[in-house]
Tab-separated table of C-alpha atoms and ligand atoms in Angstrom:
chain	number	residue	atom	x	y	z
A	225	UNK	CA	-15.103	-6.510	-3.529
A	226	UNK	CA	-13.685	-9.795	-3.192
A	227	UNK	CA	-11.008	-11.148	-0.976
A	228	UNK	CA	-7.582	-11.362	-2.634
A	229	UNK	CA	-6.571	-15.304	-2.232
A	230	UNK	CA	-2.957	-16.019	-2.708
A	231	UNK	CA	-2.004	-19.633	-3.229
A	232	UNK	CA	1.425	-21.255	-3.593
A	233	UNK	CA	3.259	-17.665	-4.127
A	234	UNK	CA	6.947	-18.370	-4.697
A	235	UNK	CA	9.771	-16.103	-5.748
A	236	UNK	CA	13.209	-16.568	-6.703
A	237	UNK	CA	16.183	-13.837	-7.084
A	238	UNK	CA	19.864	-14.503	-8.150
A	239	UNK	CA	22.098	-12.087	-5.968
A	240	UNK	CA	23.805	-9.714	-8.657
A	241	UNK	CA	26.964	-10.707	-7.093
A	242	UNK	CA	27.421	-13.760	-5.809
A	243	UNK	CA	25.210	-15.261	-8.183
A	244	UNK	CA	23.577	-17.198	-6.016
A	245	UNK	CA	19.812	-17.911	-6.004
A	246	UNK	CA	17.345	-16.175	-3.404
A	247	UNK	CA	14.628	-17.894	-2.291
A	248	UNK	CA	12.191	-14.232	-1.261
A	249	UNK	CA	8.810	-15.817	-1.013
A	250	UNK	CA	8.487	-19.202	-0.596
A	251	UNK	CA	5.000	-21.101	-1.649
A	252	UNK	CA	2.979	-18.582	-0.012
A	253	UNK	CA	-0.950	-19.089	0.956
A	254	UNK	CA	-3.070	-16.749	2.131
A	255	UNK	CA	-5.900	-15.122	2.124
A	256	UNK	CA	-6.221	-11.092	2.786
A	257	UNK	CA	-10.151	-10.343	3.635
A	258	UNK	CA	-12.160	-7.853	1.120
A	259	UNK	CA	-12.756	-4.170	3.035
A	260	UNK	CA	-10.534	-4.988	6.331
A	261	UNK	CA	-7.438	-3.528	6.935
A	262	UNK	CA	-4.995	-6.867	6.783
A	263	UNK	CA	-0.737	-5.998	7.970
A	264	UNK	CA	1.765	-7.693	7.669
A	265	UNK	CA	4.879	-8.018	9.693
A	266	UNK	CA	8.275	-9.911	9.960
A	267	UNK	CA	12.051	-9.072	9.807
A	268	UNK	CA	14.257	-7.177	7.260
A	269	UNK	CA	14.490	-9.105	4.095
A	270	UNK	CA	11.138	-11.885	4.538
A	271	UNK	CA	10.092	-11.128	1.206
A	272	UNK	CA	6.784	-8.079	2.304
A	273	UNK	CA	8.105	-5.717	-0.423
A	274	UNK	CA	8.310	-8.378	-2.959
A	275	UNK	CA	4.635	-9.708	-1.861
A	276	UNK	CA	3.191	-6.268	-2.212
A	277	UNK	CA	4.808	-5.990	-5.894
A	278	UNK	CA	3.709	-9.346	-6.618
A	279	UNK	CA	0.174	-7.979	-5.808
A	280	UNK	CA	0.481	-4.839	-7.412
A	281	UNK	CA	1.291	-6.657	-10.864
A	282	UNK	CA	4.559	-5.046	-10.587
A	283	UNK	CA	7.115	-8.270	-10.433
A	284	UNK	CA	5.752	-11.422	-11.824
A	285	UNK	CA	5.746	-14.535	-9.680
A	286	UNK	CA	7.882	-17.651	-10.471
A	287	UNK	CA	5.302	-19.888	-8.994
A	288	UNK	CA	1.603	-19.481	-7.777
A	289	UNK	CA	-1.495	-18.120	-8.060
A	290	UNK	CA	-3.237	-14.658	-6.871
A	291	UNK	CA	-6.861	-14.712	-6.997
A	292	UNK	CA	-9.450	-11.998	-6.515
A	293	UNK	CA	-12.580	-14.052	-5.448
A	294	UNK	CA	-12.634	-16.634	-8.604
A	295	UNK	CA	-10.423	-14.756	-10.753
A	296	UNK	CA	-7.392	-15.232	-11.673
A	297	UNK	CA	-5.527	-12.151	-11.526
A	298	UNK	CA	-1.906	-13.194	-11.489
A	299	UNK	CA	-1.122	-12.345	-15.104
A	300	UNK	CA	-3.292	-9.368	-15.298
A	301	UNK	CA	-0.994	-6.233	-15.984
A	302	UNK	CA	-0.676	-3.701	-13.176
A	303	UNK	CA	-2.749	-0.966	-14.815
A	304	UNK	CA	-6.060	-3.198	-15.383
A	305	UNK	CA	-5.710	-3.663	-11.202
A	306	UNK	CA	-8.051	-1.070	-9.572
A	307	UNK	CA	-4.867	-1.471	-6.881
A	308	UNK	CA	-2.714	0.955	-5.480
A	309	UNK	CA	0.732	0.870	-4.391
A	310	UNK	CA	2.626	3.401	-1.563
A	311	UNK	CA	6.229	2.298	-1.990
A	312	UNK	CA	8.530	2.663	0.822
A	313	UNK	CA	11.014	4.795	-0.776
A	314	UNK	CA	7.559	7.117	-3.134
A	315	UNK	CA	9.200	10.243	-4.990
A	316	UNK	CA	7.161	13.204	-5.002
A	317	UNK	CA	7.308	14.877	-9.107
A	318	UNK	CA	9.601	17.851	-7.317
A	319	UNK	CA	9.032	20.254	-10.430
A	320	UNK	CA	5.316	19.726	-10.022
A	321	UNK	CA	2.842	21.871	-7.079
A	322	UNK	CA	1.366	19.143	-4.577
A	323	UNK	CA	-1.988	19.377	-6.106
A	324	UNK	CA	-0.684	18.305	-9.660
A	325	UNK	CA	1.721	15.243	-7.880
A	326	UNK	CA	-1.865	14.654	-6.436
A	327	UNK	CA	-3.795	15.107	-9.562
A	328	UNK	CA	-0.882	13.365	-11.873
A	329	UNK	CA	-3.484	9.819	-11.780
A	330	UNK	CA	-6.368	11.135	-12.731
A	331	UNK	CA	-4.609	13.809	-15.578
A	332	UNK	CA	-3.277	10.314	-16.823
A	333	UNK	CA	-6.705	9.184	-16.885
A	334	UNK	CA	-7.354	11.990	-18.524
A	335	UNK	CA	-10.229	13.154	-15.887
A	336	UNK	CA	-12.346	16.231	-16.714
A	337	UNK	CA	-10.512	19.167	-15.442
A	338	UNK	CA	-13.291	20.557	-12.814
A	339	UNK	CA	-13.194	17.231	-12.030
A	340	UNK	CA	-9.464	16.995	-10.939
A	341	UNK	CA	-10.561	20.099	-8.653
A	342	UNK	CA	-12.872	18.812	-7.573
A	343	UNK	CA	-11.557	15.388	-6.130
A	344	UNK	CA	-7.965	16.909	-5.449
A	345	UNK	CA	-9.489	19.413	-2.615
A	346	UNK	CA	-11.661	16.623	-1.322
A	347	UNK	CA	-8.556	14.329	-0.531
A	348	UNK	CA	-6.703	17.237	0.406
A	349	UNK	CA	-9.078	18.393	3.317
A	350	UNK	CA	-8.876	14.811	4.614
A	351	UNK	CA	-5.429	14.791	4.700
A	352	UNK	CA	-4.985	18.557	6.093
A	353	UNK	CA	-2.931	19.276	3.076
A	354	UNK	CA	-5.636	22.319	1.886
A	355	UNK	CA	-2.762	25.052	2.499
A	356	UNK	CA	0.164	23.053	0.658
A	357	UNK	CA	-1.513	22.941	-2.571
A	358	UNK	CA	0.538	25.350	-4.443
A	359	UNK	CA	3.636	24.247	-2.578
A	360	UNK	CA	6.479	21.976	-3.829
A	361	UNK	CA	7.551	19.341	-2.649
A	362	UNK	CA	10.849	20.167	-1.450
A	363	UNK	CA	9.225	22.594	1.175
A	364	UNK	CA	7.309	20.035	2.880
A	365	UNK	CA	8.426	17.873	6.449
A	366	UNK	CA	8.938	14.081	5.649
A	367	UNK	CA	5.414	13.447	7.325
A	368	UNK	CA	3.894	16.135	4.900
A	369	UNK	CA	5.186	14.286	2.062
A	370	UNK	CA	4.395	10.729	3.373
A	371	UNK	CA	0.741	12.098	3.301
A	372	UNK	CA	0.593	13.699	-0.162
A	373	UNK	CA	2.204	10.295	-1.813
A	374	UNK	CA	-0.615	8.632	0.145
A	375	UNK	CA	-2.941	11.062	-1.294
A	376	UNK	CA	-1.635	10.474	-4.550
A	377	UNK	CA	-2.237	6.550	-4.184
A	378	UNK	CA	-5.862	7.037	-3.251
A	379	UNK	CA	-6.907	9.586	-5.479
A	380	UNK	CA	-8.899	7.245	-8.057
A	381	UNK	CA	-10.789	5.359	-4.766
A	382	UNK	CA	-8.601	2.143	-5.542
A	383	UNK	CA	-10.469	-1.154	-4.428
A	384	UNK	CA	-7.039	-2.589	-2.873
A	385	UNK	CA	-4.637	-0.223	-1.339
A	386	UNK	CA	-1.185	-1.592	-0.447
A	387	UNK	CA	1.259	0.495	1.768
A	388	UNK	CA	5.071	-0.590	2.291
A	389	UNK	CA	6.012	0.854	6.066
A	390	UNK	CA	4.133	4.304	5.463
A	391	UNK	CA	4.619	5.036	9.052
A	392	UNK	CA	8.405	4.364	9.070
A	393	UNK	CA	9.529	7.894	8.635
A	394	UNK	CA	6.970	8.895	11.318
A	395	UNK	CA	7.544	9.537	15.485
A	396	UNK	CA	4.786	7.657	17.029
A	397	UNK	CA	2.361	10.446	17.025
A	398	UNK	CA	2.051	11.248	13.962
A	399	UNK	CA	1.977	7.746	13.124
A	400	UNK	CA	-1.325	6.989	14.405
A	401	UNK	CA	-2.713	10.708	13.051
A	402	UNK	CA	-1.969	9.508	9.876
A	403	UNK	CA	-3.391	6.134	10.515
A	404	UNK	CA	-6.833	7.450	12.022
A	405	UNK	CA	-6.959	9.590	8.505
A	406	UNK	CA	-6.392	6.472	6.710
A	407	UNK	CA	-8.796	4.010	8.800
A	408	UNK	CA	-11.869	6.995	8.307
A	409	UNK	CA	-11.077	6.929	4.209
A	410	UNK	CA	-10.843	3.158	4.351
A	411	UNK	CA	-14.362	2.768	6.160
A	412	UNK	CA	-15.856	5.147	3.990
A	413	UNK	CA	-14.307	3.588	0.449
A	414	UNK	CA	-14.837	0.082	2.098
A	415	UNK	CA	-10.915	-0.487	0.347
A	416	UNK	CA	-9.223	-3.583	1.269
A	417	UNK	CA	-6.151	-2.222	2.988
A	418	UNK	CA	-2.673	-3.880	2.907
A	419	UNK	CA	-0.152	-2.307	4.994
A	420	UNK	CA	3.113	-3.869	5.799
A	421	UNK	CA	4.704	-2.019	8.919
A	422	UNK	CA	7.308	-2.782	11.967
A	423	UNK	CA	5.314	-0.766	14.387
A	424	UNK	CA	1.882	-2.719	14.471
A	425	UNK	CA	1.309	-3.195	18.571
A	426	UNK	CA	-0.145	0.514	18.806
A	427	UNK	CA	-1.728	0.635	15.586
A	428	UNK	CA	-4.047	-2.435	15.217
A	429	UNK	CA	-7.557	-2.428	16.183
A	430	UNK	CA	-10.105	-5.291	16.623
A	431	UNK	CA	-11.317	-6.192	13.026
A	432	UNK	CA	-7.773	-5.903	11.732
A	433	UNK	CA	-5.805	-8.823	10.210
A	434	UNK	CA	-2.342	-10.017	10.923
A	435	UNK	CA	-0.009	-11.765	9.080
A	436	UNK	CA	3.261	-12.668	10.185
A	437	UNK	CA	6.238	-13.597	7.992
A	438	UNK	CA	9.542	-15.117	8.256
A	439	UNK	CA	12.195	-15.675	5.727
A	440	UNK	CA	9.904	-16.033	3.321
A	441	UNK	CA	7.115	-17.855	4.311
A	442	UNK	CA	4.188	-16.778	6.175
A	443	UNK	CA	4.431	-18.356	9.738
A	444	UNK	CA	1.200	-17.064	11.663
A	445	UNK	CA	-2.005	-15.353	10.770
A	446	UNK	CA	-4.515	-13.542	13.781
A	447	UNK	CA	-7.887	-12.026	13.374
A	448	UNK	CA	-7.578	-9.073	16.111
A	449	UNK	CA	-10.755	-9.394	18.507
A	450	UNK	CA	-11.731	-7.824	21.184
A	451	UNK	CA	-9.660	-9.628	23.750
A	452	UNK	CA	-6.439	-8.846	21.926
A	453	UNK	CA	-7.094	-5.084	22.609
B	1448	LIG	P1	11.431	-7.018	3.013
B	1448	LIG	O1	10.563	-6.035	2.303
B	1448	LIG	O2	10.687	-7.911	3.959
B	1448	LIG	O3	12.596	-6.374	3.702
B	1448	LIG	P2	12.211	-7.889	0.325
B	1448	LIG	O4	10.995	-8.414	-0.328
B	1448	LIG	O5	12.656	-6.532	-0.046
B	1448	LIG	O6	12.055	-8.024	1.916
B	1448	LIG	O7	13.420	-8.883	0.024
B	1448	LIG	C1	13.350	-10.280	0.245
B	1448	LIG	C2	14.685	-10.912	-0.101
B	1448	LIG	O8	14.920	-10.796	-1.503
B	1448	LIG	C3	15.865	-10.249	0.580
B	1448	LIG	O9	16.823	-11.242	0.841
B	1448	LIG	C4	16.373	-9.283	-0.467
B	1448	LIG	O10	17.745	-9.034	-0.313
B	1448	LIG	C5	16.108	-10.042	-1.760
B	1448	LIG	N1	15.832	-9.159	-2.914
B	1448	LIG	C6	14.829	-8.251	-3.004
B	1448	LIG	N2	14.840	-7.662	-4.223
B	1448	LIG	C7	15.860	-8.207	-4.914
B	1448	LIG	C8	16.392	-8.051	-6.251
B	1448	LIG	N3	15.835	-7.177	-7.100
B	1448	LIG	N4	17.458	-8.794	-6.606
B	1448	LIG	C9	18.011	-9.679	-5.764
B	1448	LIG	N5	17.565	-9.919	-4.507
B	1448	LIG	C10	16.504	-9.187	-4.079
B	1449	LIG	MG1	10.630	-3.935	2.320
């Protein structure tokens, strides 16, 4: 795994109504280390949900470069990106049981059944989801669900896992259960971890990065030691 370097990232939107142009990233460079956990912070509206599509090969840039270690990956479609994207506002399938929402990636994939088993009650025991299985959705608590689209996301061991606010549904406590479930996978998988979240000052841990936006352009990046703890 590579670091993901991001070099002179701009995008531009035209307001449906006004018709006037939207500057939402402007000439962005960065670079997110391989296998760390990297978030990213800064007000309503900076442009972190349009980074993380831009990332996820799911909105093209209008300027810029993303590379992952030498190569170029900004025109490589979504699907060819062993990346995975939480979005802020993830739908559950609500017709579907929990373990096939789970197991919908790797059916695509079209993974050997036993398989699907397999891997689905592996991620499931991680998460504490074992007893929801056969459940749907609409049963489940918001934090329930929050986990089970996360579960979803993770299922095919993605090497770059982006997360828009996962915790934003969360009380604090649950929060950072869900986080300690996600930094054990993550040092296990050795995934580079993106997560973009308001609530960072309880949640980071020395080794994590930070990167701090503002209207559209990254203002400040940290590497959390020790001493920030
Ligand atoms: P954040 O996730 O930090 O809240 P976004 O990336 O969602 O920020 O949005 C950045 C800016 O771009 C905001 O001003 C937002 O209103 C605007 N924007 C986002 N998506 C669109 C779109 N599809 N069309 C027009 N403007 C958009
Ligand atoms: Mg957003």
């Amino acid at each position: 795994m590579s670091d993901i370097r991001i070099q002179g990232l701009s995008k531009y939107y035209i307001e449906p109504k006004s018709q006037t142009g939207i500057v939402a990233l402007d000439n962005i460079h960065l670079q997110i280390p391989a296998k760390q956990i990297t978030w990213i912070q800064g007000p309503s509206g900076c442009g972190k949900t349009t980074l993380l599509k831009i990332l996820a090969g799911l909105l093209p840039p209008d300027e810029g470069q993303i590379y992952l270690g030498q190569v170029d990956i900004t025109n490589q479609p979504a699907n060819l990106r062993s990346m995975a994207l939480v979005t802020q506002n993830y739908t559950l399938y609500p017709h579907m049981t929990i373990f096939d929402n789970i197991a919908y990636p790797l059916k695509q994939a079209k993974t050997p059944v036993e398989e699907i088993k397999q891997r689905v009650n592996d991620i499931a025991s991680w998460f504490n989801l074992e007893i929801l299985l056969s459940r749907k959705p609409k049963v489940l608590s918001g934090g329930q669900q929050q986990k089970v689209a996360i579960a979803r996301a993770l299922i095919k061991f993605p090497d770059i896992i982006l997360m828009d606010e996962p915790f934003a549904n969360l009380d604090t406590p649950n929060a950072l259960h869900l986080l300690s479930i996600i930094r054990t996978l993550q040092a296990q998988t050795h995934a580079t971890l993106v997560i973009v979240s308001h609530h960072i000052d309880h949640l980071t841990v020395s080794g994590d990065f930070l990167v701090e936006m503002d209207n559209g352009e990254m203002i400040r990046t940290t590497s959390i030691g020790d001493t920030d703890v």
